[in-house]
């Protein structure tokens, strides 16, 4: 059994070699019948066909001593099955061995790469059973791995799960795991799980199950027999037995393979039992013997072990039991070590005999080797020493060869020890030789990366593995895996300095932690075997709740100096967290306190990784793929993961490093935006445009080779744009600068080539240049502002992406404000403005179809306004940066740039007027407080509009537009005196002085003279007295009118406001009479006053309408309010908390005769119930039209279009839902007269008819019902109105909820009431009704005029007749028919 020369397969090696082999036995019949049985659980007759494999053993004594599972020595010559492959449970592919070699290690097998660096990698195997991945499983698994056959087993109290963890030859090889019901299943889940192990044999492995508490043993020679669904057959094929010698309270803790069919059982009391599952003749049978030292003097069941372990009461003192090599045929060596460092070497024999070869107390030797490292204080009573595990090593591991003659008597071990204190533990790996009953410590490898103490009650024992070729050790803790190189460091000055500083001298150490928020734990592990063509060492681990993982370390080169060997660096750790941290749920890359990376190393590594992402030079990033969008998103996510990991797990980086990381992320975000725009532009291009090269392609040719990575056409890199986005995003500023530089260059080249580019194509290139610069810089500034906190900056230290002046100290050049960026943005803005002027002056010379589409020019003009804004920001940023410099010369340069940039800004803002963007220029002038530009723009617009207004070619509609424009501009002028004070006044006055129009200063309104009456004009609350001062002292009636208008805002009573506004109107008229204000200027003011007075008149009319209702209450405001609410607020706002509260508040003000503004009054009128109004009352009929007129007036006064539109839509919606449209829509059994009567009675019809009668819809057409859906039902939509700027989210949520109730009723009217279909008919009917009424009134007036003419004619005839009679009597003078006197008669 132990022969080193035997090469027979396991099926014959387990039997007496002299015994005749049976050819037609029952066993053979059983094997032949297996296919029919196997189909029941997914196995086939070809399931266990062996595949030849080769083992490559490096650094070993000979073929007799090769590291194998769990640090045991595998005797390859004595085990015939060692040269066979049992890793396939599926039908073999005819391609066979070559396919298996070609596919081994391929990620195409479904495995998932969890992390990888230059030294090690971790993958999740695709063959993991779903049962083991179940995160919520409360059952504790026990696992074992059999790497020699590629199987794994996991056991629970009731069943065993067996599967092949190594992939087969193709994807169809993966079958479901085999589930084996245990014959002696435990009913107590608190007892230890059954111990299972796979027994290698041919043609299929066997299965051994040991029940720890009872000692019952079940052995199946074949896995197919164990997995039989037939219980009787399963029991029939099982060999059962029991572990003898177990006392009360004893149980088995571990099975150790000592031979293919021999095992060592570790018992919690300290016993070791040798168990075989076959006799020397190969017949299956269970036989156990407790190891005893027959030469010892002491008697007892444990023999010498009792002496070693200090008596029967000493429990769990055995740290490890490992089987060694076969020294002689029929013999096997094993080593047992206790936690206190006592080693025993045993010799096991074929016939079950055993003998103790040596016994060594190595505690003092091991502790001394630790003390020499300086990590353990001698005599410290609070520190405890324990041996945790050991593993066999090949003879050559630490650079010291053992001669072949000595190898027979030398045992080389790797010993894992722990010295622990109260809250800390130190782990060490000792390379030791046991020779001549002595132990020699050769090398000690202290583990610096892991110091978490082991809690015996809660933690499982760590497992030490040294897989082939023995260059590295793996220590599997319950929730962590420690990797330690076993190579020695060559002596050098650097290594000596490291040793003196007590820094790790090993080429690498690292710890891999599982996530703390998941209940992951290692339940089984084993060293993987070396396959042909693979030189890395690997281990397989079963992680409960996740699956089976493979941890592999790349082959380490020998004979390298310490500085040349690969190590785990800060960059490796950061890369793992960045590229793998967010892609899997097992590993935790947050780091450990034991691994202290210097802030300098972390900082440099972070910057290198950031640059590798923006340049795609990282090996973790692909450089080709079908989706560039996905590629850029992946890189952006990596940059985000990098800064998040740094912020969560490392000390803050210095300020410059964080800025550099932020700038790289800005560029990536900007590149994403540019690519998205570039990609989307293809969908909107015409066929002609698709044939033209886009600007990005042109830029790839323009950018110098030194400023980009050249694509390689010989390598079939044919897309320069994608190539740039992959490799050169970190140089984005070059692209932004060339977006401008390329335009005149391309235009000049087209002229030189004799094919000048068309204006349309040139405009498109300019538009694309705007897109590139805007998307790059706007995205960067927005990203900077939004992510400042993420990068450790105070968000309050910047505004709109720009830092405040004092925060630019010690800052390097910022890419968004480099000189090339400042120049490029400014020149591109000017380039388009000049192009627009050129295009306007030479438009007639372009050929047909050559002119750019007007829509394109308008779009570019809007972008140009945005680009002017960006250009201003770049100049401000650069000037602040220079002004914060320590050098006086640089600060002067910053001051000069600030002055020059002010001139550039004013010029660009003036240019916006020429491109049709005057109000954008005004907005930017306000943003940057550019008073000179504002004065220039506003006065230019006013003068130009007045010239056009006086033109005889202007029509009526354009006249109104121009007047509105003039009024708006004058409103800006008036507003700026309040907003900017002296700064605006000086700029505005200077404009008039410069143009020689100083006499017109007093014609622009009273606010121009507010500096003359400083006190009153600086304190608006004194306006009620200021108008008296203006009239009595200043004789300025216009200023008095202005003061009166302001004073009325401070008053709440309707009567008081009407008085103040009326006086303001009189003062305005007096100002006109005194020639203090032109009539044209006074008219808009009077119109605004009249508008406000109209609002007050409407409120007064509503009050008078409500007086009869209020008379029913007591003479107090609350009672009157309640009475009005009972009649007008009982249905529409009954369940609407916020709207009911607003209505009640406004009704209270009406009752108290406190003035509402137009918006509040319109809201109140629209919220009141229709039922409360008299349907025939004039105010009731036109109340919704009145509300709309009030909103219109309020909108004209405030200029807030969004606010006006929101309320108008709400009023229309409330008007519609006043009536039951689903009922109206049910027209069955109704004649036309009844249907028409119902529609004519609706609030909608009345409102439409009244609007057509007054002509209100000519300028304010009724909206389509579909446009009213969803208005105001979210907080975000309410925020679009300035009315709710200061409201809290909670308050707006209540309003939105009430409006959503309205919206649901409105949608019911739209759908069930079919209002979309009714709408046009109702509008036409209302228009016809208004027209008919107008015709009727016209006919009545016509009849009146006809009757009046007839009456006048009759009176005229009667008077003439009377005159003729009277004349005849008075004189007989003859007259002709025409009344002339006839002479000569």
Tab-separated table of N, CA, C and O in Angstrom, residues 4 55-68 71-79 323-327 332-333 392-397 404 407-412 466 468-470:
chain	number	residue	atom	x	y	z
A	4	UNK	N	6.573	2.889	-2.933
A	4	UNK	CA	6.873	4.036	-3.794
A	4	UNK	C	7.097	3.633	-5.220
A	4	UNK	O	7.261	4.453	-6.086
A	55	UNK	N	1.723	16.560	-13.656
A	55	UNK	CA	2.041	17.450	-12.543
A	55	UNK	C	3.458	17.939	-12.704
A	55	UNK	O	4.379	17.152	-12.956
A	56	UNK	N	3.608	19.209	-12.531
A	56	UNK	CA	4.955	19.768	-12.571
A	56	UNK	C	5.360	20.138	-11.166
A	56	UNK	O	4.832	21.083	-10.615
A	57	UNK	N	6.243	19.421	-10.562
A	57	UNK	CA	6.665	19.650	-9.169
A	57	UNK	C	8.007	20.339	-9.162
A	57	UNK	O	8.989	19.809	-9.668
A	58	UNK	N	8.002	21.573	-8.602
A	58	UNK	CA	9.242	22.332	-8.513
A	58	UNK	C	9.702	22.375	-7.078
A	58	UNK	O	8.912	22.334	-6.143
A	59	UNK	N	11.042	22.490	-6.904
A	59	UNK	CA	11.649	22.649	-5.575
A	59	UNK	C	11.274	21.509	-4.637
A	59	UNK	O	10.844	21.722	-3.525
A	60	UNK	N	11.368	20.271	-5.059
A	60	UNK	CA	10.993	19.123	-4.240
A	60	UNK	C	12.202	18.223	-4.012
A	60	UNK	O	13.202	18.283	-4.709
A	61	UNK	N	12.107	17.370	-2.980
A	61	UNK	CA	13.153	16.374	-2.785
A	61	UNK	C	13.295	15.526	-4.043
A	61	UNK	O	14.346	15.406	-4.651
A	62	UNK	N	12.188	14.870	-4.351
A	62	UNK	CA	12.126	13.974	-5.494
A	62	UNK	C	10.661	13.778	-5.790
A	62	UNK	O	9.809	14.447	-5.248
A	63	UNK	N	10.313	12.847	-6.610
A	63	UNK	CA	8.911	12.585	-6.896
A	63	UNK	C	8.201	11.998	-5.696
A	63	UNK	O	6.992	11.924	-5.661
A	64	UNK	N	8.963	11.575	-4.678
A	64	UNK	CA	8.334	11.006	-3.498
A	64	UNK	C	7.793	12.081	-2.561
A	64	UNK	O	6.943	11.799	-1.745
A	65	UNK	N	8.287	13.295	-2.640
A	65	UNK	CA	7.874	14.332	-1.683
A	65	UNK	C	7.418	15.564	-2.431
A	65	UNK	O	8.238	16.377	-2.822
A	66	UNK	N	6.117	15.714	-2.653
A	66	UNK	CA	5.535	16.843	-3.371
A	66	UNK	C	4.435	17.472	-2.533
A	66	UNK	O	3.565	16.749	-2.048
A	67	UNK	N	4.434	18.780	-2.324
A	67	UNK	CA	3.376	19.394	-1.522
A	67	UNK	C	2.015	19.139	-2.138
A	67	UNK	O	1.856	19.210	-3.346
A	68	UNK	N	1.041	18.862	-1.303
A	68	UNK	CA	-0.313	18.604	-1.789
A	68	UNK	C	-1.314	19.309	-0.899
A	68	UNK	O	-1.020	20.351	-0.326
A	71	UNK	N	-1.033	21.208	2.989
A	71	UNK	CA	0.314	21.054	3.510
A	71	UNK	C	0.738	19.620	3.696
A	71	UNK	O	1.809	19.346	4.223
A	72	UNK	N	-0.056	18.668	3.234
A	72	UNK	CA	0.328	17.268	3.303
A	72	UNK	C	1.244	16.934	2.149
A	72	UNK	O	1.254	17.596	1.120
A	73	UNK	N	1.996	15.865	2.304
A	73	UNK	CA	2.856	15.400	1.224
A	73	UNK	C	2.123	14.333	0.442
A	73	UNK	O	1.567	13.391	1.006
A	74	UNK	N	2.096	14.483	-0.864
A	74	UNK	CA	1.417	13.538	-1.745
A	74	UNK	C	2.447	12.620	-2.370
A	74	UNK	O	3.390	13.057	-3.003
A	75	UNK	N	2.268	11.331	-2.171
A	75	UNK	CA	3.178	10.333	-2.729
A	75	UNK	C	2.680	9.948	-4.099
A	75	UNK	O	1.809	9.102	-4.260
A	76	UNK	N	3.236	10.573	-5.131
A	76	UNK	CA	2.695	10.397	-6.471
A	76	UNK	C	2.979	9.016	-7.026
A	76	UNK	O	2.193	8.492	-7.816
A	77	UNK	N	4.080	8.405	-6.647
A	77	UNK	CA	4.394	7.105	-7.208
A	77	UNK	C	3.606	5.996	-6.543
A	77	UNK	O	3.323	4.974	-7.156
A	78	UNK	N	3.288	6.172	-5.273
A	78	UNK	CA	2.572	5.115	-4.563
A	78	UNK	C	1.089	5.151	-4.824
A	78	UNK	O	0.380	4.231	-4.478
A	79	UNK	N	0.587	6.237	-5.446
A	79	UNK	CA	-0.850	6.371	-5.707
A	79	UNK	C	-1.065	6.294	-7.206
A	79	UNK	O	-0.783	7.225	-7.922
A	323	UNK	N	-0.045	14.514	7.433
A	323	UNK	CA	0.579	13.291	6.926
A	323	UNK	C	1.747	13.660	6.032
A	323	UNK	O	1.648	14.555	5.190
A	324	UNK	N	2.834	12.919	6.208
A	324	UNK	CA	4.029	13.218	5.438
A	324	UNK	C	4.261	12.220	4.329
A	324	UNK	O	3.329	11.613	3.802
A	325	UNK	N	5.552	12.015	4.007
A	325	UNK	CA	5.895	11.203	2.847
A	325	UNK	C	6.030	9.737	3.240
A	325	UNK	O	6.082	9.360	4.410
A	326	UNK	N	6.067	8.902	2.226
A	326	UNK	CA	6.295	7.474	2.408
A	326	UNK	C	7.785	7.221	2.357
A	326	UNK	O	8.416	7.298	1.307
A	327	UNK	N	8.368	6.917	3.556
A	327	UNK	CA	9.820	6.716	3.624
A	327	UNK	C	10.198	5.344	3.074
A	327	UNK	O	11.136	5.192	2.288
A	332	UNK	N	4.288	5.126	6.527
A	332	UNK	CA	3.868	6.503	6.259
A	332	UNK	C	4.203	7.364	7.471
A	332	UNK	O	4.032	6.936	8.618
A	333	UNK	N	4.704	8.546	7.229
A	333	UNK	CA	5.081	9.449	8.311
A	333	UNK	C	3.998	10.484	8.534
A	333	UNK	O	3.357	10.947	7.596
A	392	UNK	N	3.886	20.746	5.381
A	392	UNK	CA	5.135	20.230	4.848
A	392	UNK	C	5.652	21.148	3.749
A	392	UNK	O	4.880	21.713	2.969
A	393	UNK	N	6.972	21.264	3.722
A	393	UNK	CA	7.612	22.052	2.682
A	393	UNK	C	8.535	21.165	1.868
A	393	UNK	O	9.102	20.199	2.395
A	394	UNK	N	8.729	21.493	0.596
A	394	UNK	CA	9.780	20.800	-0.153
A	394	UNK	C	11.139	21.172	0.415
A	394	UNK	O	11.288	22.137	1.169
A	395	UNK	N	12.162	20.430	0.052
A	395	UNK	CA	13.487	20.625	0.636
A	395	UNK	C	14.101	21.942	0.230
A	395	UNK	O	15.009	22.427	0.882
A	396	UNK	N	13.694	22.534	-0.881
A	396	UNK	CA	14.262	23.806	-1.330
A	396	UNK	C	13.137	24.835	-1.341
A	396	UNK	O	12.265	24.802	-2.177
A	397	UNK	N	13.121	25.700	-0.362
A	397	UNK	CA	12.138	26.769	-0.309
A	397	UNK	C	12.821	28.081	0.008
A	397	UNK	O	12.615	29.091	-0.630
A	404	UNK	N	20.422	14.981	-1.088
A	404	UNK	CA	19.518	13.853	-1.217
A	404	UNK	C	19.727	12.828	-0.124
A	404	UNK	O	18.781	12.169	0.316
A	407	UNK	N	17.935	14.204	2.883
A	407	UNK	CA	16.507	14.405	2.750
A	407	UNK	C	15.707	13.263	3.333
A	407	UNK	O	14.567	13.428	3.735
A	408	UNK	N	16.281	12.088	3.397
A	408	UNK	CA	15.543	10.953	3.936
A	408	UNK	C	15.299	11.106	5.430
A	408	UNK	O	14.327	10.594	5.945
A	409	UNK	N	16.197	11.757	6.113
A	409	UNK	CA	16.065	11.873	7.563
A	409	UNK	C	15.668	13.274	8.002
A	409	UNK	O	15.649	13.548	9.184
A	410	UNK	N	15.374	14.133	7.063
A	410	UNK	CA	15.023	15.516	7.386
A	410	UNK	C	13.578	15.787	7.007
A	410	UNK	O	13.146	15.444	5.908
A	411	UNK	N	12.858	16.388	7.933
A	411	UNK	CA	11.477	16.822	7.674
A	411	UNK	C	11.448	18.335	7.736
A	411	UNK	O	11.788	18.939	8.747
A	412	UNK	N	11.068	18.934	6.634
A	412	UNK	CA	11.010	20.393	6.582
A	412	UNK	C	9.562	20.845	6.697
A	412	UNK	O	8.701	20.422	5.933
A	466	UNK	N	0.486	25.461	1.663
A	466	UNK	CA	1.646	25.807	0.838
A	466	UNK	C	1.517	25.012	-0.458
A	466	UNK	O	2.005	23.885	-0.567
A	468	UNK	N	1.940	23.908	-4.492
A	468	UNK	CA	3.063	23.848	-5.425
A	468	UNK	C	3.222	25.206	-6.096
A	468	UNK	O	2.228	25.881	-6.369
A	469	UNK	N	4.423	25.655	-6.367
A	469	UNK	CA	5.728	25.009	-6.128
A	469	UNK	C	6.370	25.413	-4.802
A	469	UNK	O	7.574	25.335	-4.667
A	470	UNK	N	5.592	25.870	-3.848
A	470	UNK	CA	6.109	26.148	-2.522
A	470	UNK	C	6.772	27.487	-2.356
A	470	UNK	O	7.563	27.676	-1.432
